[in-house]
Coordinates of C-alpha atoms and ligand atoms in Angstrom, one line a residue:
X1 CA -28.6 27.3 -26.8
X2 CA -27.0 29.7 -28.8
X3 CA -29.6 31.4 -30.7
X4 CA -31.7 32.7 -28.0
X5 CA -34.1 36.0 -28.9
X6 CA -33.3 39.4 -28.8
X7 CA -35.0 39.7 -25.4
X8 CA -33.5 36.5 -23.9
X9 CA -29.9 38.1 -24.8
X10 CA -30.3 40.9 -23.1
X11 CA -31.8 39.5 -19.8
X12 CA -28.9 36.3 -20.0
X13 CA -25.2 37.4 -18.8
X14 CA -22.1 36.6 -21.2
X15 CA -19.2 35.6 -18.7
X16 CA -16.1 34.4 -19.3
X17 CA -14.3 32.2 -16.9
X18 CA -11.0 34.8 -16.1
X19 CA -7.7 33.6 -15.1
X20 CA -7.1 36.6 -13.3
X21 CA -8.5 37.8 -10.5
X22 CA -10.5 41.2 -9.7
X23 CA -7.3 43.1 -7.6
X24 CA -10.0 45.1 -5.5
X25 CA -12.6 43.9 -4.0
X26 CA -15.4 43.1 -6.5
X27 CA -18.5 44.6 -5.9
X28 CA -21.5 42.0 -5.6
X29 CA -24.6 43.2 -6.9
X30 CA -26.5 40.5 -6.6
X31 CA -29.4 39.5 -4.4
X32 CA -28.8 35.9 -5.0
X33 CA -27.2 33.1 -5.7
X34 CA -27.1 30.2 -8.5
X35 CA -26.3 26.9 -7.9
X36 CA -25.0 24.6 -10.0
X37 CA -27.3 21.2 -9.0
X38 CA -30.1 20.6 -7.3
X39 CA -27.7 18.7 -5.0
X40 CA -25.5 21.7 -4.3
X41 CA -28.3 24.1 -3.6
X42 CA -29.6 21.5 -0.7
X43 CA -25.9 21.4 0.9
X44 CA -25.5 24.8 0.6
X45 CA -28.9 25.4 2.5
X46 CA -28.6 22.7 4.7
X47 CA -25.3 24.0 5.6
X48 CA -23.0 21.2 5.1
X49 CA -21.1 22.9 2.0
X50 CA -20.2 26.8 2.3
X51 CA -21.9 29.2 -0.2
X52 CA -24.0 31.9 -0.9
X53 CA -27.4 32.3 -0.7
X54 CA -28.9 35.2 -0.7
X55 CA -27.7 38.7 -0.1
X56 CA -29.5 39.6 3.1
X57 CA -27.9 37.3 4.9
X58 CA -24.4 36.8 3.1
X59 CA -22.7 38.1 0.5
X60 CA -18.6 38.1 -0.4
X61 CA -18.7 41.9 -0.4
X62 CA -20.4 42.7 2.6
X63 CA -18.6 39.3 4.3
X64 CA -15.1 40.9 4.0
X65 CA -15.7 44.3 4.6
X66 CA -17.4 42.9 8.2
X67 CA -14.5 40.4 8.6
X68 CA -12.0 43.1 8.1
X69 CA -13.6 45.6 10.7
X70 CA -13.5 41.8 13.0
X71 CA -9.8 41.6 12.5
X72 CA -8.3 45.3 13.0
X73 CA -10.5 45.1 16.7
X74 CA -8.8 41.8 17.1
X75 CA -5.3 43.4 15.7
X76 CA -2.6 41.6 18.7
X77 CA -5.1 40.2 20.7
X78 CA -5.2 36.1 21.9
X79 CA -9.2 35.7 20.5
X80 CA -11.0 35.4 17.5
X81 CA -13.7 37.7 16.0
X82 CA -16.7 37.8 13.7
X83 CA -18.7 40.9 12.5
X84 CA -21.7 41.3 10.8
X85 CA -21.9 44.8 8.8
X86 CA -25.6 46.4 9.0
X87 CA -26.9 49.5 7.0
X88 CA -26.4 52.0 9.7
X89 CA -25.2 52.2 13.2
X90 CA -28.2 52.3 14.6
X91 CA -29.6 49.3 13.1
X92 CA -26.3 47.5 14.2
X93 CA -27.1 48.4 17.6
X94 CA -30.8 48.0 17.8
X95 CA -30.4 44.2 16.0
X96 CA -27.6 43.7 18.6
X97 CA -29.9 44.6 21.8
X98 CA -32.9 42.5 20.0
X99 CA -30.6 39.6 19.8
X100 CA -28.8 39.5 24.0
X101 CA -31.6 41.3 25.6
X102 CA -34.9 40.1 26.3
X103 CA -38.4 41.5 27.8
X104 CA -37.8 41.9 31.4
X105 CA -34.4 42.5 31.1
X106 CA -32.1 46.0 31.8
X107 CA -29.7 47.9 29.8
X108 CA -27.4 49.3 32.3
X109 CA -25.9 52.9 30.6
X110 CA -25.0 56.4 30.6
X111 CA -26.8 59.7 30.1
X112 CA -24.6 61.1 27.7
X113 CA -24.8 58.8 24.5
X114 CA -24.9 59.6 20.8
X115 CA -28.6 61.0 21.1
X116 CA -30.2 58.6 18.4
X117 CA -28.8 55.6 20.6
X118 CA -30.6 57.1 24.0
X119 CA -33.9 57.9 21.6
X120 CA -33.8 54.0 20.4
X121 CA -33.8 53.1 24.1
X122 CA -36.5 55.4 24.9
X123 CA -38.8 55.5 21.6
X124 CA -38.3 51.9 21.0
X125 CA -36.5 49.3 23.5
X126 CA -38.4 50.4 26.9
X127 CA -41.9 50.3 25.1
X128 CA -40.9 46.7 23.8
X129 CA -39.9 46.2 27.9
X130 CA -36.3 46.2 27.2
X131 CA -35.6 48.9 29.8
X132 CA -32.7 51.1 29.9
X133 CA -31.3 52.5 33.0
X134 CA -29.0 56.0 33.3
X135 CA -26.2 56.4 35.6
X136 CA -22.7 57.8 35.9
X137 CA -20.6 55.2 34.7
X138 CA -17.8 56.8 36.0
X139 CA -18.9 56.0 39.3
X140 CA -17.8 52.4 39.9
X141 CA -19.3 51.7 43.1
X142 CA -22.9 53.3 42.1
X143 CA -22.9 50.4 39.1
X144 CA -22.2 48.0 41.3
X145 CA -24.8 48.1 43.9
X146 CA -27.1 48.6 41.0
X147 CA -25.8 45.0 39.4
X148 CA -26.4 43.6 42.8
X149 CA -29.7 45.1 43.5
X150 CA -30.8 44.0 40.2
X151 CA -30.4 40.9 38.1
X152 CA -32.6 41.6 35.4
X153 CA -29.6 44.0 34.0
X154 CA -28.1 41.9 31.1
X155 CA -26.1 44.9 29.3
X156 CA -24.3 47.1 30.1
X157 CA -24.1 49.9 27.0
X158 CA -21.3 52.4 27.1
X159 CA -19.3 55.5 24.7
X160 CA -15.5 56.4 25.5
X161 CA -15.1 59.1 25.1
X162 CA -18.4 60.4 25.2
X163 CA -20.0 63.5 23.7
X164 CA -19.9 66.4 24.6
X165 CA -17.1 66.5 26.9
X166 CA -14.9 63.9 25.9
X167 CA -16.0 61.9 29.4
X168 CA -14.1 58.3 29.5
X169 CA -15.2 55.5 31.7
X170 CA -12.9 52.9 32.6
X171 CA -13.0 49.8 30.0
X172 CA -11.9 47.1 32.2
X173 CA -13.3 47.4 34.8
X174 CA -17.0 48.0 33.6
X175 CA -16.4 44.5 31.7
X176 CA -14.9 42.8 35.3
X177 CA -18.1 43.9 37.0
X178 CA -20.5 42.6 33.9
X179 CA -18.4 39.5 33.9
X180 CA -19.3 38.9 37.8
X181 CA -22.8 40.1 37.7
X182 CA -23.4 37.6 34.4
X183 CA -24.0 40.5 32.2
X184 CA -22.8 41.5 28.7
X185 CA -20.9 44.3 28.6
X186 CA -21.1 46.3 24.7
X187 CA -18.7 49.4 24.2
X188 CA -19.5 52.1 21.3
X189 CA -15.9 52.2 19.7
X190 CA -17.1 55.0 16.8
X191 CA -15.7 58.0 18.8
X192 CA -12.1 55.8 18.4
X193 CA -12.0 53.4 15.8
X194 CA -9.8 50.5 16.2
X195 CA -7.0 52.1 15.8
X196 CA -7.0 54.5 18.6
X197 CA -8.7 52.1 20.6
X198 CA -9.5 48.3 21.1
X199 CA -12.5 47.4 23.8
X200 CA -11.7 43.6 23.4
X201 CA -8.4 44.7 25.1
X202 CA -10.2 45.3 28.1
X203 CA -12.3 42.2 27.9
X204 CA -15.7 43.4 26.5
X205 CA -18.4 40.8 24.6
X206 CA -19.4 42.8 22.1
X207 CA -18.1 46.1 20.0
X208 CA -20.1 47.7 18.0
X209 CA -19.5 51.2 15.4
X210 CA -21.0 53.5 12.8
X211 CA -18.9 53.1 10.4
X212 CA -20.6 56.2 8.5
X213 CA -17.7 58.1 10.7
X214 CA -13.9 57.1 10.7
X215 CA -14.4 53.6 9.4
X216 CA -15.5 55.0 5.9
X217 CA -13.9 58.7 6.9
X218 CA -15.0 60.2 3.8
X219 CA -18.5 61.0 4.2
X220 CA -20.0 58.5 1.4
X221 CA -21.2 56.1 3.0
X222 CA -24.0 54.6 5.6
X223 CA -23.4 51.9 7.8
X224 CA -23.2 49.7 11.2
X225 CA -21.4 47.0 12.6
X226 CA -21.7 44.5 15.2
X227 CA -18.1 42.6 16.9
X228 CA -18.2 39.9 18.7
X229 CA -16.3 36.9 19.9
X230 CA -16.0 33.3 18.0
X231 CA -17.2 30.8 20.7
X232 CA -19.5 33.3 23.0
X233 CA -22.8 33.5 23.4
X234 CA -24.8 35.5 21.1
X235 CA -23.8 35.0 17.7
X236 CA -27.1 32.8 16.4
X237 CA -29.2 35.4 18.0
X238 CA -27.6 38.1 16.0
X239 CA -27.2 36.1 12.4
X240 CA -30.9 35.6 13.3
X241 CA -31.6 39.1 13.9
X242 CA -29.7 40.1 10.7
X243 CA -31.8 37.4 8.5
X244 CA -35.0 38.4 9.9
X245 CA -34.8 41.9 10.8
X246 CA -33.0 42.7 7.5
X247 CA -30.8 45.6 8.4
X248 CA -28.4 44.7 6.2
X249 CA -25.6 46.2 4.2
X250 CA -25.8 46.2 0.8
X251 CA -22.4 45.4 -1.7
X252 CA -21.9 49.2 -2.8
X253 CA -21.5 50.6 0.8
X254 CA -19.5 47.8 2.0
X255 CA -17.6 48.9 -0.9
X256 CA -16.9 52.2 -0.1
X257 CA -16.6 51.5 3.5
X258 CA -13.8 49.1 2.7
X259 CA -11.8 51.9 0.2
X260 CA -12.0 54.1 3.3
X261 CA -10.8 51.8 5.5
X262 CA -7.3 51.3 3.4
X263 CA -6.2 54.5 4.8
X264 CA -7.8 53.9 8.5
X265 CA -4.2 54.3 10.4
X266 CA -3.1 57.5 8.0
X267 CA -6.2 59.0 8.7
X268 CA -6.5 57.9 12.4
X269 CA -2.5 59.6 12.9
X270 CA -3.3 62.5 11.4
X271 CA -6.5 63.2 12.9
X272 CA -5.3 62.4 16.1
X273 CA -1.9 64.5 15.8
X274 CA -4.1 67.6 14.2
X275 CA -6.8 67.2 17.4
X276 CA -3.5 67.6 20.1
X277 CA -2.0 70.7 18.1
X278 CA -5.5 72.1 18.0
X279 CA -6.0 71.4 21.5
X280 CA -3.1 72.8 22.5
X281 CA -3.8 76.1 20.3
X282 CA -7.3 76.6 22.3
X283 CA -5.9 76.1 25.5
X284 CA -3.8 79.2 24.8
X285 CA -6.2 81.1 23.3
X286 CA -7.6 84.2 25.6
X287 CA -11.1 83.7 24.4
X288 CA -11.4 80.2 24.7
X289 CA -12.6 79.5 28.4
X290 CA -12.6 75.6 28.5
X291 CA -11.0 72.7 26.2
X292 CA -12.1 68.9 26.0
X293 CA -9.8 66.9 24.7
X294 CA -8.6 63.4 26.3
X295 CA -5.1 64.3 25.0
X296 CA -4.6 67.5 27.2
X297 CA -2.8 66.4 30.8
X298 CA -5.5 68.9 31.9
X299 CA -8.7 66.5 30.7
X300 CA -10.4 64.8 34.2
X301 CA -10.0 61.6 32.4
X302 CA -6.5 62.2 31.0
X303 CA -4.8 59.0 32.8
X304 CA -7.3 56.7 32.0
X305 CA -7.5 57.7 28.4
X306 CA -3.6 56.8 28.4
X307 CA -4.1 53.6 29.7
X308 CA -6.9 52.2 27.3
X309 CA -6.0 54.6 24.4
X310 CA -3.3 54.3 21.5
X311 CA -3.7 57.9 20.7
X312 CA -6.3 60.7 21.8
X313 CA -8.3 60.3 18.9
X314 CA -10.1 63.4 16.8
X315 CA -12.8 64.8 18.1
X316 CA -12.5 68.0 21.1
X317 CA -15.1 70.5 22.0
X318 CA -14.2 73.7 23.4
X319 CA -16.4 76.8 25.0
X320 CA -16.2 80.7 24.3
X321 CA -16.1 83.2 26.1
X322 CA -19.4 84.8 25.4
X323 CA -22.4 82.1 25.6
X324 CA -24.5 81.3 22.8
X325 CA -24.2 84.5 20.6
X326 CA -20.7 84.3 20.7
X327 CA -21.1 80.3 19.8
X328 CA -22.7 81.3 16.7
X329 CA -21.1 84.3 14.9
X330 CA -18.4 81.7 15.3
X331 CA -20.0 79.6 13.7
X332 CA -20.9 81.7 10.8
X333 CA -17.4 83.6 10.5
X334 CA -16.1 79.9 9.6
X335 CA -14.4 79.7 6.0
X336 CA -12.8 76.5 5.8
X337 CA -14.1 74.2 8.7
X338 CA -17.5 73.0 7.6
X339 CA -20.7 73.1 9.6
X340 CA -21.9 69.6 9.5
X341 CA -23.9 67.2 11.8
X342 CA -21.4 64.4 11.4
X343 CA -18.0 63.6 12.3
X344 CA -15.0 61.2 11.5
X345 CA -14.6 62.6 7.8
X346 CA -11.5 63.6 6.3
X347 CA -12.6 67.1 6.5
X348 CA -12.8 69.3 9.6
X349 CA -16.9 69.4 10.9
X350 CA -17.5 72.0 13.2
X351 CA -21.4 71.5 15.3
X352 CA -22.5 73.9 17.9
X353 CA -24.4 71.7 19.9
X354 CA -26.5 74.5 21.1
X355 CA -27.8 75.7 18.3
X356 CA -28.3 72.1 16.3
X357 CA -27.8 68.9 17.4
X358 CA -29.3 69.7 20.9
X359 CA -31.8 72.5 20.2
X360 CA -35.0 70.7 20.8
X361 CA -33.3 69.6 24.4
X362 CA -34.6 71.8 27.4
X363 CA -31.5 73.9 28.8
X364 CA -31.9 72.4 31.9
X365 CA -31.3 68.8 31.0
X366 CA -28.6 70.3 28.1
X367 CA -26.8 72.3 31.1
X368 CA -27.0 68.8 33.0
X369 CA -24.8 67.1 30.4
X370 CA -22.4 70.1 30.3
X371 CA -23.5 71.1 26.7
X372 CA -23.5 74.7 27.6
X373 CA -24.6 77.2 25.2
X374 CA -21.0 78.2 24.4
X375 CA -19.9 74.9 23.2
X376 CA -18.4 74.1 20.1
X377 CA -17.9 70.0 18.8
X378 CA -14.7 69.7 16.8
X379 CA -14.3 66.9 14.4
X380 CA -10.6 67.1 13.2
X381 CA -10.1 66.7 10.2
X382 CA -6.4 65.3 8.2
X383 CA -6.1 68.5 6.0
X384 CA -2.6 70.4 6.9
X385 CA -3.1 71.9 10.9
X386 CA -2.2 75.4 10.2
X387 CA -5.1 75.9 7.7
X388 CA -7.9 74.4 10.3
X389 CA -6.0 76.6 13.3
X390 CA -6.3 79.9 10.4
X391 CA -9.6 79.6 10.2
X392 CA -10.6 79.1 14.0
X393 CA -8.0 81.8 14.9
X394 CA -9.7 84.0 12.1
X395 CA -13.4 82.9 13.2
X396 CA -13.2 82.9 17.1
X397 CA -11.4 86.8 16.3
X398 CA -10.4 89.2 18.9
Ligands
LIG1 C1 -23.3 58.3 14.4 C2 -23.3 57.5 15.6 C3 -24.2 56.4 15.8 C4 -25.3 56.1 14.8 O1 -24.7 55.7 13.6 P1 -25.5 55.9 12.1 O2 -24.5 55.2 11.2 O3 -25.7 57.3 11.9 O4 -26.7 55.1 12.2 C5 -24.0 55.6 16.9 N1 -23.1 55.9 17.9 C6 -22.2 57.0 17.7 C7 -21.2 57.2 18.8 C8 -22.3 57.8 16.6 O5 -21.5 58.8 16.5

């Protein structure tokens, strides 16, 4: 087989069998898998020997990247993980609702999720008869007479904090009342990553993130994941939503999701420590009339983000004196924050809810989630705090 054609050469790989090994993570670009017999192909498929098949469904790249998220929201705790990483968060958490909840069946949540995740329920879920039902979270007893009313609630769906107020509801016991009311309880952890904060702690099933935000941190990347725990229910139906659905990862995010996460704890200190000095600044300012942050002792939620938080995490939102007009010569007097519908990047993302992310919401039903017109979304960034509190002092002016 040596002298093969010019053609056959260049479709045919030259390897050589290395002694050493790749010291980062290699990338797999592959979309499948050779065997090396007939008879090892059937075990693989069969599933009596491990392997590779075929990347929508497995591949070492995407694997470890999924089994590393798995561990850090594991880090200290008495059970074991898996993860499955998916090409966005959104496809994470539509496979994940596909896979535990069924026609017929409830979605028990708040009003004031990431807006793509309440447009999926809406747009998507409810016509498919996978309703969702709003309520305050925060209000213990109101989710429990609707648990007892209702037994076709099998999930109950939840962000802490929440945008745009940095609103926290309590972990624990939202997962004691889904344990005794035989429903899965799923927590949102993108706002926190794992660092700041740990859901399993607390006793949820499932976690699930964007990891386009502080897991990658650096803005390169597009992806999802889905946490759950080794032994519980749900696993088959979410491998066989990821098979099927195909809302896979692919080897060159993972990639770049798993250089971002090497510096997950430097980023997640700084960002945190660079949020409370921030916070702190605004609080003093005289034009600032309101802060949100989870780290100020002034925050509703203040205790309880204590108890089921490491840190305070990065994001705050703030309001101006001065409505919507002074919201966006703000915005436009900004030099070195950036103006960017994202958050959880290295740099610091400034969104005026108002004006952008919520501009095609009525101001009645904005006003109703406290996303007044004055309202400004920080996403702190790690860059040295005096430069990012130059710029707002500059920018917010006299
Ligand atoms: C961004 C985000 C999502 C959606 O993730 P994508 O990666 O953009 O699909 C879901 N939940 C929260 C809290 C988010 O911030």
């Amino acid at each position: 087989m040596k002298k093969i054609g010019f053609g056959s050469r260049c479709v045919h790989d030259i390897r050589k069998e290395s002694t050493t090994a790749s010291h980062t993570l290699p990338i797999y670009a592959t979309s499948s898998f050779d065997f090396s017999s007939i008879e090892q192909g059937m075990a693989v498929f069969t599933g009596e020997e491990e392997g590779h098949l075929y990347s929508r469904f497995g591949n070492p790249t995407i694997e470890s990247v999924a089994a590393k998220i798995a561990a850090l929201e594991a880090y200290k705790l008495d059970i074991e993980t898996y993860g499955y990483l998916f090409s966005s968060g959104m496809n994470a958490i539509t496979t994940l609702m596909l896979a535990c909840v069924k026609p017929g069946q409830k979605i028990l949540t708040q009003g004031n999720l990431y807006g793509g995740t309440t447009e999926l329920f809406n747009k998507i879920l409810q016509p498919l008869g996978l309703d969702p039902i709003l309520t305050n979270l925060q209000d213990l007893d109101q989710v429990e007479r609707l648990l007892q009313q209702d037994d076709s609630i099998r999930m109950i769906y939840f962000e802490t904090p929440a945008n745009p107020t940095l609103a926290c509801v309590d972990i624990a016991a939202l997962a004691d009342l889904g344990q005794r009311y035989d429903c899965l309880v799923t927590a949102d952890n993108t706002f926190c990553s794992p660092y700041v904060q740990q859901p399993f702690a607390f006793g949820v099933d499932f976690v699930v993130h964007s990891t386009t935000k502080y897991i990658n941190g650096h803005g390169n990347s597009t992806g999802g994941a889905i946490i759950g725990k080794k032994g519980q229910p749900g696993k088959e139906e979410i491998f066989m939503g990821l098979k099927l659905v195909g809302g896979n990862s692919n080897a060159w995010d993972a990639w770049l999701i798993n250089n971002g996460m090497k510096t997950l704890e430097l980023r997640m200190e700084r960002h945190c420590a660079n949020a409370l000095q921030i916070a702190k600044y605004l609080t003093e300012h005289s034009q600032v009339e309101q802060v949100n942050y989870p780290g100020l002792t002034s925050h509703p939620d203040h205790a309880l983000a204590k108890r089921q938080m490491r840190a305070f995490g990065g994001m705050l939102s703030f309001e101006l004196a001065g409505g919507l007009e002074a919201g966006k010569a703000f915005m436009n007097r900004l030099q070195f924050c950036k103006l960017a519908p994202t958050m959880g990047d290295v740099d610091t993302l400034v969104l005026h809810p108002a004006s952008m992310s919520h501009l095609r919401v009525p101001p009645e039903v904005r006003l109703a989630n406290q996303i007044t017109d004055g309202l400004v979304r920080l996403s702190v960034g790690i860059e040295n705090a005096e430069d990012i509190i130059a710029d707002l002092d500059q920018a917010i002016g006299a």
